[in-house]
PDB file of C-alpha atoms and ligand atoms in Angstrom:
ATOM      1  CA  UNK A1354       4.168 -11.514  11.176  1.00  0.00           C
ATOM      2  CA  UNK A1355       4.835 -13.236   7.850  1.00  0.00           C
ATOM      3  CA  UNK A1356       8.504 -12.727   6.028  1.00  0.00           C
ATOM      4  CA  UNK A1357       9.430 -13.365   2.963  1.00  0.00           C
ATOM      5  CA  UNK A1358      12.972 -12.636   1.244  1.00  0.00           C
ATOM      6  CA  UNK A1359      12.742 -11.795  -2.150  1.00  0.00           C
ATOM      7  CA  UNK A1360      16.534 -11.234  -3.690  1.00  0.00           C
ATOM      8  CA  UNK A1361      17.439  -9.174  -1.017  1.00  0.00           C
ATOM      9  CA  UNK A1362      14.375  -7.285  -0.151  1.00  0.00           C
ATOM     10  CA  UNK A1363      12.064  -7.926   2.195  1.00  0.00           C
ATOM     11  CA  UNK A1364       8.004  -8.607   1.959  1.00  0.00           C
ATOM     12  CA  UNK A1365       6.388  -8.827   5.375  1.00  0.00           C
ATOM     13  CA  UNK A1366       2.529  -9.909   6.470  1.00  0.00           C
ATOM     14  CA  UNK A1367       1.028  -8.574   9.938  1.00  0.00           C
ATOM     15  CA  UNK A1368      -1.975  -7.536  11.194  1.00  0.00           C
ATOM     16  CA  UNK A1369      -2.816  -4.058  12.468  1.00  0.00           C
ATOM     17  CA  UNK A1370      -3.258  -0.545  12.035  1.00  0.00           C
ATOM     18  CA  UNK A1371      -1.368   1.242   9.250  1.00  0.00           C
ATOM     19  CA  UNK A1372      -1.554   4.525  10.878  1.00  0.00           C
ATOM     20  CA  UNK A1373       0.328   3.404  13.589  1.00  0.00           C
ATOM     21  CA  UNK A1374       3.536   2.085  10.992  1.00  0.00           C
ATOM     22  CA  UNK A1375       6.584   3.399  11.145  1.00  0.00           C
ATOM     23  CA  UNK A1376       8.085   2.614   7.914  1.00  0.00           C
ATOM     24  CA  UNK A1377       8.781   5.776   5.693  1.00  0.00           C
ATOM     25  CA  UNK A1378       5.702   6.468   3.831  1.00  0.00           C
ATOM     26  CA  UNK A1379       2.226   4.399   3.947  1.00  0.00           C
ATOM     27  CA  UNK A1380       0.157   3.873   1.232  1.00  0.00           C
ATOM     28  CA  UNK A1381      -3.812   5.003   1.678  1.00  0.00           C
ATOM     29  CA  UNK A1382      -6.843   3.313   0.058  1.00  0.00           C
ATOM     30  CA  UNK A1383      -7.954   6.546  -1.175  1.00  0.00           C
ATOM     31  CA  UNK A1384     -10.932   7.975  -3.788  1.00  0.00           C
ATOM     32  CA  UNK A1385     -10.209  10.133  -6.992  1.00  0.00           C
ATOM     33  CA  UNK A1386     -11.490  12.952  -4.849  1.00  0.00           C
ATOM     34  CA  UNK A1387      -8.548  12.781  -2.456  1.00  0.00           C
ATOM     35  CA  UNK A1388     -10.719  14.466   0.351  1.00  0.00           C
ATOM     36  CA  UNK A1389     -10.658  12.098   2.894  1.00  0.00           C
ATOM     37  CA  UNK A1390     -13.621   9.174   3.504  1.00  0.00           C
ATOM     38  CA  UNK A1391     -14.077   6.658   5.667  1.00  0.00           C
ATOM     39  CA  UNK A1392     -11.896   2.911   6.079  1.00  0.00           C
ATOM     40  CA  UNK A1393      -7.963   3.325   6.141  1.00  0.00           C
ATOM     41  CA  UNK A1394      -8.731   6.866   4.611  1.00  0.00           C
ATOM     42  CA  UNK A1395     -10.494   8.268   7.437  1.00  0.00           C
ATOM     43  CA  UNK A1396      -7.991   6.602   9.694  1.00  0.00           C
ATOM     44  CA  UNK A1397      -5.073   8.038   7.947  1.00  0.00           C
ATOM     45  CA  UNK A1398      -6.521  11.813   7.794  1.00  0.00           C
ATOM     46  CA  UNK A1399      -7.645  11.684  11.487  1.00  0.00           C
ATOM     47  CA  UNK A1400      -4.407  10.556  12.631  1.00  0.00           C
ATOM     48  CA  UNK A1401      -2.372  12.906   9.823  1.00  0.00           C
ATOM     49  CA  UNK A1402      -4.166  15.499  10.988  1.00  0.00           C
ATOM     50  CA  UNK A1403      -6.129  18.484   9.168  1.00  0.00           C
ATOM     51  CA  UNK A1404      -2.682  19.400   7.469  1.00  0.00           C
ATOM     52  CA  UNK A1405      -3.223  16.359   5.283  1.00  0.00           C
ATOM     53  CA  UNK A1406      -6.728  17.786   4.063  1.00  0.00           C
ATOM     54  CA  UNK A1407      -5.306  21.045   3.402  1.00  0.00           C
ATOM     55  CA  UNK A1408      -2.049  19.541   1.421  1.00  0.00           C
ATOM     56  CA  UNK A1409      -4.869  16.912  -0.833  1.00  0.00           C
ATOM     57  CA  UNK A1410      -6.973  20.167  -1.604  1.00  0.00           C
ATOM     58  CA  UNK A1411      -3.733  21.743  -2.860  1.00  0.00           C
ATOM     59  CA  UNK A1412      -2.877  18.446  -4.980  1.00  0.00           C
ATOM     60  CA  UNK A1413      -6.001  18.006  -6.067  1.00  0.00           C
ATOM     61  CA  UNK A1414      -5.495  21.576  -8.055  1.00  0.00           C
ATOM     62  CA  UNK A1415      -2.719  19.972 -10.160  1.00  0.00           C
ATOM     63  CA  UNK A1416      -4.389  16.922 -11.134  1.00  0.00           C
ATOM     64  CA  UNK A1417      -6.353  16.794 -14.622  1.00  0.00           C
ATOM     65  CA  UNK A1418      -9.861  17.879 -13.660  1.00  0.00           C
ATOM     66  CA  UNK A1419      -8.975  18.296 -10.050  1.00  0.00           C
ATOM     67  CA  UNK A1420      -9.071  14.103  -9.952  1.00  0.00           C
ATOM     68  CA  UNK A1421      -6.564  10.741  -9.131  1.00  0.00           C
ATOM     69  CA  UNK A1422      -7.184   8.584 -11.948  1.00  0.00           C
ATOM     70  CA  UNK A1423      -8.236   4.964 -11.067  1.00  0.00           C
ATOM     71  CA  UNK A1424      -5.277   3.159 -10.676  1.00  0.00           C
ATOM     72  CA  UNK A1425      -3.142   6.033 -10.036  1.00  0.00           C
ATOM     73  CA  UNK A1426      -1.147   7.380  -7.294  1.00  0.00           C
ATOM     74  CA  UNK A1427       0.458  10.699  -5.327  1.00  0.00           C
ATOM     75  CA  UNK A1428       2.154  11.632  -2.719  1.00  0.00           C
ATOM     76  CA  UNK A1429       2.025  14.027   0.449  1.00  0.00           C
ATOM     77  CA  UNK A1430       3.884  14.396   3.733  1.00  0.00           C
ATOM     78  CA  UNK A1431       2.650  12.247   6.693  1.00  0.00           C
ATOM     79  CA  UNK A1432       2.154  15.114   9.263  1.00  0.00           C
ATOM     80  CA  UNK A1433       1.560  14.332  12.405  1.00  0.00           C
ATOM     81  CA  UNK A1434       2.248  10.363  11.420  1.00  0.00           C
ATOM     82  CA  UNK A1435       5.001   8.908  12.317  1.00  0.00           C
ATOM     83  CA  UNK A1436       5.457   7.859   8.828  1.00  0.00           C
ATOM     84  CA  UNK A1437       6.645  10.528   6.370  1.00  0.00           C
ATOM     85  CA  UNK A1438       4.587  10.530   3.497  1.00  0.00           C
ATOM     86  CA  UNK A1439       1.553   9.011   2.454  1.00  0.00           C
ATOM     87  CA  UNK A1440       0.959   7.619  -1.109  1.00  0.00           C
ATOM     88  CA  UNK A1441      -2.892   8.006  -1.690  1.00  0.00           C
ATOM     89  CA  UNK A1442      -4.036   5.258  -4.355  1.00  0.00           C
ATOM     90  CA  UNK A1443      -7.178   5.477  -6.225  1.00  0.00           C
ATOM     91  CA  UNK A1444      -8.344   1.847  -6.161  1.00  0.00           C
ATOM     92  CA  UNK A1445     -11.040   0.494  -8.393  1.00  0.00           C
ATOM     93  CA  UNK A1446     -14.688  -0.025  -7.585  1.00  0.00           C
ATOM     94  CA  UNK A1447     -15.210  -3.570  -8.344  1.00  0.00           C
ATOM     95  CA  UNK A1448     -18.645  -3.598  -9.692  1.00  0.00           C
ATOM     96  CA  UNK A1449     -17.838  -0.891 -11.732  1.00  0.00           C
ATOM     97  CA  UNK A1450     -14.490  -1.825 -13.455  1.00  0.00           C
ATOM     98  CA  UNK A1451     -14.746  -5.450 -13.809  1.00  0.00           C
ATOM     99  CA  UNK A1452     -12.070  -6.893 -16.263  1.00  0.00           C
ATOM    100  CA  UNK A1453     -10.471  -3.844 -16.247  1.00  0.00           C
ATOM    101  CA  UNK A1454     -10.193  -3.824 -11.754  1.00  0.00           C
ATOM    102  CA  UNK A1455      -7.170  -6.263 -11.655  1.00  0.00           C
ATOM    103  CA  UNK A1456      -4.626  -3.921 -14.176  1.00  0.00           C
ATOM    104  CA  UNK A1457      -6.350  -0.587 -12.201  1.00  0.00           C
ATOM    105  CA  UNK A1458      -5.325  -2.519  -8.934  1.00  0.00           C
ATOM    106  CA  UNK A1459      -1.839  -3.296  -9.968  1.00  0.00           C
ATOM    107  CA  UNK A1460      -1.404   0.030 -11.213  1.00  0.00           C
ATOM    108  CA  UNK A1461      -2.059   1.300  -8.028  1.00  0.00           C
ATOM    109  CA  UNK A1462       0.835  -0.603  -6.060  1.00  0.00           C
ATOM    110  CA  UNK A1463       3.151  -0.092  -9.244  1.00  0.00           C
ATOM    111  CA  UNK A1464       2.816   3.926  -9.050  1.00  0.00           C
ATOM    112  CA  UNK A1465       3.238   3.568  -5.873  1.00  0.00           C
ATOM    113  CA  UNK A1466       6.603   1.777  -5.617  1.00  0.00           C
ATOM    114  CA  UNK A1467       7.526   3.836  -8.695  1.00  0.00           C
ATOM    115  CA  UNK A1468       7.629   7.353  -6.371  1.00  0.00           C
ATOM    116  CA  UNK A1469       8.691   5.427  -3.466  1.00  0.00           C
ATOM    117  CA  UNK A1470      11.722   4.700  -5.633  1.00  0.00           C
ATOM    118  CA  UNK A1471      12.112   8.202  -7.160  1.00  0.00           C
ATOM    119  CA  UNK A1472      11.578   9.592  -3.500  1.00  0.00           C
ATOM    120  CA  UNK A1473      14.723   7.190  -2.166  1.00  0.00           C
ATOM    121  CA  UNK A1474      12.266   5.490   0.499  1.00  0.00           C
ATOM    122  CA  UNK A1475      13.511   2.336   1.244  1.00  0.00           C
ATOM    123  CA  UNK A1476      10.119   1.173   3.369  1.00  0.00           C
ATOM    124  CA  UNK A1477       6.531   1.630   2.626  1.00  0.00           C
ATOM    125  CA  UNK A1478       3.402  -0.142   4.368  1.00  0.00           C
ATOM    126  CA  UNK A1479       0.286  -0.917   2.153  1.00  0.00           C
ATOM    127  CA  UNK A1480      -3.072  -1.550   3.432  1.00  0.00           C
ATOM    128  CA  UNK A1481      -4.958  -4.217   1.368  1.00  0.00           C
ATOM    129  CA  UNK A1482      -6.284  -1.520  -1.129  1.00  0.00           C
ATOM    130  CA  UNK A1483      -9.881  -2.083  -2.846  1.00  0.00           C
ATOM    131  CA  UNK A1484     -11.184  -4.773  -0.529  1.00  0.00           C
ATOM    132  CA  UNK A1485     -13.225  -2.875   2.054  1.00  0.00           C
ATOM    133  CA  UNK A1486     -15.884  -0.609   0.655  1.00  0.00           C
ATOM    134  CA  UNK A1487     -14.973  -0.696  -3.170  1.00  0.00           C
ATOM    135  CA  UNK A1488     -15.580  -4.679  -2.804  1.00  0.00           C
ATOM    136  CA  UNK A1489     -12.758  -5.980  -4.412  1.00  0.00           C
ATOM    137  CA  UNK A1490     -12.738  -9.904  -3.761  1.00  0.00           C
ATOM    138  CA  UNK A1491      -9.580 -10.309  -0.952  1.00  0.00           C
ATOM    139  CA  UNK A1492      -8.425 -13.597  -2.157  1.00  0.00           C
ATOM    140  CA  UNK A1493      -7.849 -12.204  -5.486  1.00  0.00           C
ATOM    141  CA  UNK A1494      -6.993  -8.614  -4.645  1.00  0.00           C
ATOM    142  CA  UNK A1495      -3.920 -10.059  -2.401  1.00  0.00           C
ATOM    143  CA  UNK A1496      -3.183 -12.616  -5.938  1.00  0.00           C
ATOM    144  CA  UNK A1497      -2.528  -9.578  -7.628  1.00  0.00           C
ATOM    145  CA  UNK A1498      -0.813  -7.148  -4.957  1.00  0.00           C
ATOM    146  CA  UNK A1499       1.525  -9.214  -3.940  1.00  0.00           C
ATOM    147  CA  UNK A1500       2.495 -10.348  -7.866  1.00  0.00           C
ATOM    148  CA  UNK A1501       3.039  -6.445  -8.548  1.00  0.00           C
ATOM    149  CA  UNK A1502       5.041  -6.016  -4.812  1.00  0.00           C
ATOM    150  CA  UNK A1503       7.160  -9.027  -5.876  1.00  0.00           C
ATOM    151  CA  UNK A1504       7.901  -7.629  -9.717  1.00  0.00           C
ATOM    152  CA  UNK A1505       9.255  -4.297  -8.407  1.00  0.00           C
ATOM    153  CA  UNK A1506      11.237  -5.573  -5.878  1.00  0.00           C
ATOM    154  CA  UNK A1507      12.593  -8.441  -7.994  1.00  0.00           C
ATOM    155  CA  UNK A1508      13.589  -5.217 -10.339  1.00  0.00           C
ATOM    156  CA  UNK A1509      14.001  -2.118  -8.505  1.00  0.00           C
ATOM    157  CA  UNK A1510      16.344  -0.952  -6.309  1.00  0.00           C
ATOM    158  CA  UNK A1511      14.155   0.391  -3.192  1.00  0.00           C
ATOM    159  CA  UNK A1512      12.332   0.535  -1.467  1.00  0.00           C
ATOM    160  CA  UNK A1513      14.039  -2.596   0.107  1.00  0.00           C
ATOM    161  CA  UNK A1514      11.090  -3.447   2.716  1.00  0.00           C
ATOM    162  CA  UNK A1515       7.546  -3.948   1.753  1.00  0.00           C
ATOM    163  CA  UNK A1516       5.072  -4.608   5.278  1.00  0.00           C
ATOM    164  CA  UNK A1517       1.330  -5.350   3.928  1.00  0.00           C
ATOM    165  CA  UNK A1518      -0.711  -3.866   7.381  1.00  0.00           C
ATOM    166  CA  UNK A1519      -4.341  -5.628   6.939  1.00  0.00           C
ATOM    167  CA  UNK A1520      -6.415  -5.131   9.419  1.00  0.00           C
ATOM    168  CA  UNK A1521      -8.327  -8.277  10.082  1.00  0.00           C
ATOM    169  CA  UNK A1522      -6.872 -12.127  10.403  1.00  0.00           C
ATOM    170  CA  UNK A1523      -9.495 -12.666   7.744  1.00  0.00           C
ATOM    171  CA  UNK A1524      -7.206 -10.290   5.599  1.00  0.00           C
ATOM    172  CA  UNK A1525      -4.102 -11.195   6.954  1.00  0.00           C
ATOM    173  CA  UNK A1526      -4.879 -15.006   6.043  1.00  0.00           C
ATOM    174  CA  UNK A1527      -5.466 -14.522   2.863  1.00  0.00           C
ATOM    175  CA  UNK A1528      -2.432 -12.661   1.721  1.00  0.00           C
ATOM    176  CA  UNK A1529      -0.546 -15.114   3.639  1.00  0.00           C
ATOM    177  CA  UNK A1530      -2.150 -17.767   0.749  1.00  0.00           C
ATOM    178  CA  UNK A1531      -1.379 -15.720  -2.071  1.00  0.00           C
ATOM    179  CA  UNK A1532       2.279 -15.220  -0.824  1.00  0.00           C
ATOM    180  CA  UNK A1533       2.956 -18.704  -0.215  1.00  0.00           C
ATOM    181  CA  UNK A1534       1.104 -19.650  -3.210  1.00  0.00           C
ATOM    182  CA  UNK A1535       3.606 -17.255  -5.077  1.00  0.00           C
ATOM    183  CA  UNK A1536       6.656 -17.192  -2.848  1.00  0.00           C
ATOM    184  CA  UNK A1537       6.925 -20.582  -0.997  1.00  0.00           C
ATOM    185  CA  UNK A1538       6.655 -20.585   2.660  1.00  0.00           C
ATOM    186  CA  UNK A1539       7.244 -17.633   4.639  1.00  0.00           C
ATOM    187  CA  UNK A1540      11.200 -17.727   6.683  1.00  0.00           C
ATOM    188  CA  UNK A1541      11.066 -19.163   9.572  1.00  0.00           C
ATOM    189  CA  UNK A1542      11.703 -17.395  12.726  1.00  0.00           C
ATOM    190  CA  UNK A1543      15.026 -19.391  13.530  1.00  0.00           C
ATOM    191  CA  UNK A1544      16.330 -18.524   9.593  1.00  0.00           C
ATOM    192  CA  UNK A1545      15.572 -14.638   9.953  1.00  0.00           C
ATOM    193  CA  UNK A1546      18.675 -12.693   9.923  1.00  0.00           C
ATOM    194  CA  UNK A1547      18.748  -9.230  11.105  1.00  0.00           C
ATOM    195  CA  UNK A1548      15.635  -7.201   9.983  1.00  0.00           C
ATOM    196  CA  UNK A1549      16.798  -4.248   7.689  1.00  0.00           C
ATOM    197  CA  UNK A1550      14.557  -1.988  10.427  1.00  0.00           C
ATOM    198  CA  UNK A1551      11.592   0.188   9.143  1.00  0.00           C
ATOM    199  CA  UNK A1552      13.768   2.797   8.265  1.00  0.00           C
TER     200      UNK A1552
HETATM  201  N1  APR B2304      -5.185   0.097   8.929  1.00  0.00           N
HETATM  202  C1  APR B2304      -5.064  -0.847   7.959  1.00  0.00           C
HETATM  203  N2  APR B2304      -6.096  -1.258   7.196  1.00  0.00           N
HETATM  204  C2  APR B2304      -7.312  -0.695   7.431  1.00  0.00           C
HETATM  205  C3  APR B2304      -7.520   0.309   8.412  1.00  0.00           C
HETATM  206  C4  APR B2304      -6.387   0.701   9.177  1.00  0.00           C
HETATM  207  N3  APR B2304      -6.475   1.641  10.135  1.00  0.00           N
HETATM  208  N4  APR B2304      -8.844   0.668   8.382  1.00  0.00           N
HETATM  209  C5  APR B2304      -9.437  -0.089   7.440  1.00  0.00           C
HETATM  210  N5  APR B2304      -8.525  -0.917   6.860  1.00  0.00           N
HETATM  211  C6  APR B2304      -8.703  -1.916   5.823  1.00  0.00           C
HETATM  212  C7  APR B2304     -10.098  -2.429   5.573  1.00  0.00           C
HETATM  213  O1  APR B2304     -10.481  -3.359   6.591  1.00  0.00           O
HETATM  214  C8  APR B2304      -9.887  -3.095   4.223  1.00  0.00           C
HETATM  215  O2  APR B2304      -9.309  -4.378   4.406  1.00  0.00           O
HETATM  216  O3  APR B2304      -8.336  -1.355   4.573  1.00  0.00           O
HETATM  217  C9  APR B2304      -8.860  -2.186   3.543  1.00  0.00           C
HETATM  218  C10 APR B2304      -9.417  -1.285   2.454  1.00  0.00           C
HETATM  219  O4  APR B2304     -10.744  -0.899   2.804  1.00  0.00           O
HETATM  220  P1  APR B2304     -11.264   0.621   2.595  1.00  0.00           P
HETATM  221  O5  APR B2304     -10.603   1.504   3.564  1.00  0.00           O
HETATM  222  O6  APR B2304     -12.759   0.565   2.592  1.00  0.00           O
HETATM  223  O7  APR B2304     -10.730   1.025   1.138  1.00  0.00           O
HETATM  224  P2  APR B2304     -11.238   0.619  -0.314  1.00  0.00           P
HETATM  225  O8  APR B2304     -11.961  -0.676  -0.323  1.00  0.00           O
HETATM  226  O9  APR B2304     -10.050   0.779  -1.199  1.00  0.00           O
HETATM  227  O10 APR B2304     -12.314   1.747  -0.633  1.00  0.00           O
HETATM  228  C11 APR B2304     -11.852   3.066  -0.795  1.00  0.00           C
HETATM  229  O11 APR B2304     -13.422   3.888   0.767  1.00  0.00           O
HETATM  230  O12 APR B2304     -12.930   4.983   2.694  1.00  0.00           O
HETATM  231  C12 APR B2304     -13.300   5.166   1.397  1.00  0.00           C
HETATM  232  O13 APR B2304     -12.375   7.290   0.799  1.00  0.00           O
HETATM  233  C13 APR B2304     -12.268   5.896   0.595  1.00  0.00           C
HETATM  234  O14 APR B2304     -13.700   6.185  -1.274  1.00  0.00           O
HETATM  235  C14 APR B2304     -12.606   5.443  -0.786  1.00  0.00           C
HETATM  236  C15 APR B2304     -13.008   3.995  -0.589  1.00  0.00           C
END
């Protein structure tokens, strides 16, 4: 795992699976649809259980024309996760959006800080949204993530830990460039004081 202090928040790096993350709500690579798909949104329904469905289909009725904008987010409970809520991002489809798909990314993680900090969470885990099957280069996906991540903790109050979950080392290694390209090198194991927890 990769840390990084940032004022006095906390950005972390690891591989792994998101649905398994305890922090108080993770974020899913969703579609405007919000019903469920495949990647880190069929892993996130199957392990939320149906109750997730059922809560999307009710969401879904209060959104304009029943869909998420690109580049937005919303919220639901977690279910049978161990984290609380999920925030469901609509990423962009690369090939579709192109100079428009980096401000539709970072609008993504910005809403979804924004209602972790309305809903008082103080941890959220991302997965690298837009880089799987909407083909969003990694390299500069994590570039612009991680710039977004760092602006709302460098400004915001909560949440006070940020853990990026990425599946693959692949992944993993290249937010781990971005970061230290745009945070220095990640704190050493010695230097780490106390983690805040997930909570
Ligand atoms: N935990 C963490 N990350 C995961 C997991 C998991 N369990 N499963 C997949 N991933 C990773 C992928 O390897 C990729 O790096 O999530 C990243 C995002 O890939 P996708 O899930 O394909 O999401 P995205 O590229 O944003 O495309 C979204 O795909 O699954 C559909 O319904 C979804 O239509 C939407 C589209």
């Amino acid at each position: 795992m990769n840390r990084y202090q940032i004022g006095d928040k906390r950005l972390e790096l690891t591989e792994g699976d998101i649905t398994l993350e305890d922090t108080e709500a993770i974020a899913n690579a969703a579609n405007s649809g919000l019903l469920g798909g495949g990647g880190v949104d069929g892993a996130i329904h199957r392990a939320a259980g149906a109750e997730l469905l059922a809560a999307c289909r009710a969401l879904k009725r209060t959104l304009p024309g029943g869909q998420l904008a690109t580049g937005r987010a919303t919220m639901t409970a977690g279910f049978r996760l161990r984290a609380r809520h999920v925030i469901h991002c609509a990423g962009p489809i690369y090939s579709r959006e192109g100079a428009r798909a980096p401000a539709l990314l970072a609008g993504c993680y910005r809403e979804a800080l924004r209602l972790c900090e309305e809903s008082g969470l103080s941890s959220v885990a991302f997965p690298s949204i837009g880089t799987g099957v909407y083909g969003y280069p990694v390299d500069e996906a994590a570039s612009v993530a991680l710039e977004e991540i760092a602006r709302h903790l460098r400004a915001h109050r909560l949440p006070s830990l940020v853990r990026m979950v990425l599946f693959d080392s692949g992944t993993l290694a290249a937010y781990a460039r971005a970061a230290e390209a745009l945070l220095g090198a990640p704190l050493s194991a010695e230097a780490e004081p106390p983690s805040p927890g997930p909570g």
